GROMACS .gro file of C-alpha atoms in nm:
model
  190
    1ILE     CA    1  15.590  12.038   7.510
    2LYS     CA    2  15.388  11.717   7.546
    3VAL     CA    3  15.054  11.702   7.357
    4ASN     CA    4  14.809  11.430   7.424
    5VAL     CA    5  14.535  11.370   7.155
    6THR     CA    6  14.326  11.061   7.079
    7ASP     CA    7  14.135  10.928   6.783
    8ILE     CA    8  13.758  10.986   6.828
    9TYR     CA    9  13.431  10.922   6.659
   10VAL     CA   10  13.252  11.191   6.483
   11ASP     CA   11  12.990  11.248   6.752
   12GLU     CA   12  13.265  11.293   7.033
   13THR     CA   13  13.464  11.581   7.185
   14GLU     CA   14  13.841  11.599   7.132
   15MET     CA   15  14.029  11.672   7.449
   16ILE     CA   16  14.369  11.820   7.374
   17LYS     CA   17  14.596  11.811   7.682
   18VAL     CA   18  14.913  12.021   7.652
   19GLU     CA   19  15.177  11.985   7.930
   20VAL     CA   20  15.496  12.200   7.962
   21ASN     CA   21  15.717  12.259   8.267
   22LYS     CA   22  15.522  12.258   8.592
   23ASN     CA   23  15.633  12.614   8.693
   24ALA     CA   24  15.556  12.746   8.337
   25THR     CA   25  15.297  13.029   8.303
   26GLY     CA   26  15.126  13.210   8.033
   27ASN     CA   27  14.936  13.083   7.716
   28ILE     CA   28  14.959  12.818   7.461
   29LEU     CA   29  14.803  12.861   7.097
   30ILE     CA   30  14.636  12.541   6.953
   31THR     CA   31  14.577  12.554   6.582
   32ILE     CA   32  14.366  12.287   6.401
   33GLY     CA   33  14.323  12.391   6.042
   34GLU     CA   34  14.154  12.731   6.045
   35VAL     CA   35  14.067  12.713   6.400
   36ARG     CA   36  14.278  12.878   6.659
   37VAL     CA   37  14.228  12.858   7.043
   38TYR     CA   38  14.410  13.019   7.312
   39ALA     CA   39  14.443  12.847   7.661
   40ASN     CA   40  14.602  12.942   7.997
   41LEU     CA   41  14.845  12.722   8.164
   42THR     CA   42  14.767  12.612   8.506
   43ASP     CA   43  15.044  12.415   8.694
   44GLY     CA   44  15.205  12.374   8.348
   45VAL     CA   45  14.884  12.219   8.196
   46ALA     CA   46  14.631  12.342   7.954
   47ILE     CA   47  14.327  12.148   7.830
   48VAL     CA   48  14.108  12.242   7.534
   49ASN     CA   49  13.795  12.065   7.424
   50ILE     CA   50  13.704  12.076   7.054
   51THR     CA   51  13.355  11.958   6.936
   52GLY     CA   52  13.178  11.938   6.612
   53LEU     CA   53  13.466  11.791   6.405
   54ALA     CA   54  13.394  11.619   6.060
   55VAL     CA   55  13.536  11.282   5.959
   56GLY     CA   56  13.895  11.321   5.875
   57GLU     CA   57  14.261  11.340   5.992
   58TYR     CA   58  14.355  11.653   6.189
   59ASN     CA   59  14.698  11.805   6.251
   60VAL     CA   60  14.726  11.999   6.566
   61THR     CA   61  14.987  12.265   6.617
   62VAL     CA   62  15.064  12.368   6.970
   63VAL     CA   63  15.269  12.679   7.041
   64TYR     CA   64  15.387  12.787   7.382
   65VAL     CA   65  15.474  13.152   7.367
   66GLY     CA   66  15.710  13.143   7.683
   67ASP     CA   67  15.746  13.342   7.986
   68ALA     CA   68  16.004  13.524   8.197
   69ILE     CA   69  16.172  13.196   8.288
   70TYR     CA   70  16.103  12.943   8.003
   71ASN     CA   71  16.154  12.993   7.624
   72GLY     CA   72  15.874  12.941   7.377
   73ASN     CA   73  15.842  12.605   7.194
   74SER     CA   74  15.618  12.430   6.958
   75THR     CA   75  15.502  12.087   6.852
   76ASN     CA   76  15.265  11.896   6.641
   77ALA     CA   77  15.023  11.598   6.693
   78THR     CA   78  14.782  11.422   6.476
   79PHE     CA   79  14.445  11.261   6.544
   80ASN     CA   80  14.162  11.107   6.334
   81VAL     CA   81  13.781  11.162   6.356
   82THR     CA   82  13.589  10.847   6.216
   83LYS     CA   83  13.249  10.719   6.178
   84ARG     CA   84  13.110  10.445   6.378
   85SER     CA   85  13.070  10.103   6.245
   86ILE     CA   86  12.728   9.927   6.277
   87GLY     CA   87  12.585   9.586   6.195
   88ILE     CA   88  12.280   9.513   5.982
   89ASN     CA   89  12.079   9.187   5.938
   90ILE     CA   90  11.800   9.089   5.693
   91THR     CA   91  11.598   8.775   5.760
   92CYS     CA   92  11.301   8.599   5.606
   93ASP     CA   93  11.152   8.244   5.597
   94ASP     CA   94  11.362   7.993   5.393
   95GLU     CA   95  11.087   7.898   5.143
   96TYR     CA   96  10.766   8.049   4.993
   97VAL     CA   97  10.502   7.935   4.762
   98ILE     CA   98  10.450   8.131   4.449
   99GLY     CA   99  10.213   8.413   4.521
  100GLN     CA  100  10.284   8.421   4.896
  101PRO     CA  101  10.406   8.744   5.031
  102ILE     CA  102  10.782   8.738   5.152
  103VAL     CA  103  10.821   8.941   5.457
  104PHE     CA  104  11.179   9.068   5.537
  105THR     CA  105  11.276   9.182   5.875
  106ILE     CA  106  11.571   9.424   5.890
  107LYS     CA  107  11.769   9.506   6.212
  108THR     CA  108  12.047   9.729   6.297
  109SER     CA  109  12.289   9.697   6.590
  110VAL     CA  110  12.217  10.063   6.676
  111ASN     CA  111  11.877  10.233   6.697
  112ILE     CA  112  11.912  10.437   6.376
  113THR     CA  113  11.614  10.570   6.170
  114GLU     CA  114  11.715  10.580   5.815
  115VAL     CA  115  11.637  10.457   5.458
  116VAL     CA  116  11.779  10.114   5.350
  117THR     CA  117  11.761   9.934   5.018
  118ILE     CA  118  11.684   9.574   4.956
  119THR     CA  119  11.803   9.426   4.629
  120ILE     CA  120  11.659   9.102   4.485
  121GLY     CA  121  11.809   9.037   4.137
  122GLU     CA  122  11.733   9.350   3.926
  123ASN     CA  123  11.469   9.483   4.165
  124VAL     CA  124  11.555   9.748   4.423
  125TYR     CA  125  11.323   9.845   4.704
  126HIS     CA  126  11.355  10.126   4.956
  127THR     CA  127  11.214  10.102   5.306
  128PHE     CA  128  11.272  10.265   5.651
  129VAL     CA  129  11.449  10.115   5.949
  130GLU     CA  130  11.297  10.294   6.261
  131ASN     CA  131  11.476  10.274   6.586
  132GLY     CA  132  11.684   9.994   6.447
  133THR     CA  133  11.400   9.781   6.305
  134GLY     CA  134  11.213   9.757   5.972
  135THR     CA  135  11.003   9.532   5.772
  136TYR     CA  136  10.927   9.500   5.390
  137THR     CA  137  10.707   9.281   5.189
  138VAL     CA  138  10.768   9.160   4.845
  139THR     CA  139  10.520   8.977   4.617
  140GLY     CA  140  10.523   8.869   4.262
  141LEU     CA  141  10.851   8.670   4.260
  142THR     CA  142  10.864   8.357   4.013
  143PRO     CA  143  10.977   8.017   4.137
  144ASP     CA  144  11.357   8.035   4.187
  145ASP     CA  145  11.640   8.064   4.434
  146TYR     CA  146  11.703   8.424   4.551
  147THR     CA  147  11.950   8.632   4.748
  148ALA     CA  148  11.810   8.962   4.919
  149ILE     CA  149  12.085   9.213   4.981
  150VAL     CA  150  12.015   9.492   5.233
  151ASN     CA  151  12.237   9.799   5.223
  152PHE     CA  152  12.257  10.107   5.440
  153THR     CA  153  12.450  10.394   5.266
  154GLY     CA  154  12.586  10.544   5.585
  155ASN     CA  155  12.537  10.893   5.723
  156PHE     CA  156  12.719  11.154   5.904
  157TYR     CA  157  12.772  10.924   6.210
  158TYR     CA  158  12.787  10.573   6.070
  159ASP     CA  159  12.965  10.384   5.795
  160PRO     CA  160  12.787  10.208   5.517
  161VAL     CA  161  12.696   9.850   5.580
  162GLY     CA  162  12.527   9.568   5.401
  163ASN     CA  163  12.435   9.188   5.445
  164PHE     CA  164  12.221   8.927   5.277
  165THR     CA  165  11.992   8.630   5.314
  166THR     CA  166  11.879   8.351   5.077
  167PHE     CA  167  11.533   8.216   5.010
  168LYS     CA  168  11.352   7.999   4.771
  169VAL     CA  169  11.008   8.052   4.587
  170ILE     CA  170  10.853   7.738   4.487
  171ASP     CA  171  10.575   7.639   4.246
  172LYS     CA  172  10.220   7.586   4.388
  173LEU     CA  173  10.200   7.274   4.596
  174PRO     CA  174  10.005   6.984   4.444
  175SER     CA  175   9.658   6.946   4.549
  176SER     CA  176   9.477   6.619   4.637
  177LEU     CA  177   9.128   6.558   4.505
  178THR     CA  178   8.933   6.260   4.606
  179VAL     CA  179   8.606   6.171   4.429
  180ASN     CA  180   8.377   5.909   4.559
  181VAL     CA  181   8.122   5.766   4.320
  182THR     CA  182   7.854   5.536   4.405
  183ASN     CA  183   7.614   5.341   4.161
  184ILE     CA  184   7.271   5.509   4.116
  185THR     CA  185   6.974   5.415   3.899
  186VAL     CA  186   6.825   5.655   3.646
  187GLY     CA  187   6.566   5.861   3.814
  188GLN     CA  188   6.699   5.783   4.161
  189ASN     CA  189   6.763   6.076   4.383
  190LEU     CA  190   7.115   6.125   4.523
   0.00000   0.00000   0.00000
């Protein structure tokens, strides 16, 4: 018995192809955990599609019950179901003046709609990424150099991912004031 399986992602269909002698007839039994599926052989081949598998490693047991000419036989195969990896990016300007709002843009490599967290020092902010894009505005940071870390905790389909950016908050910019004074005499109008 020859069994063909492939590693898949969580949202894909596992196609199990079983091959025996071309002239063999009858059925095969495929067992994956508690799931048992019978399939008819056609020209010595049976194909079974399995959907809805969660993340994990799966052991497949295939049993050919035999027919009038060929004896029964069995074999095993293993395949994995994994989550997809994605990318995430967070950006902002390099420098802000104290009191100025800091606007972060978050983008993911796929169009997910999920909650992400932004961590700046001890502060943790939650926002949505909708169709792969989100923004969040932070105010009230004191002058300093900062690192903003964005994290997506993952879901049924995608692995967790994180990234970071750096920026600086500076003191207020110095202002200049010019005063022009001209001499006047008491009682003279300006």
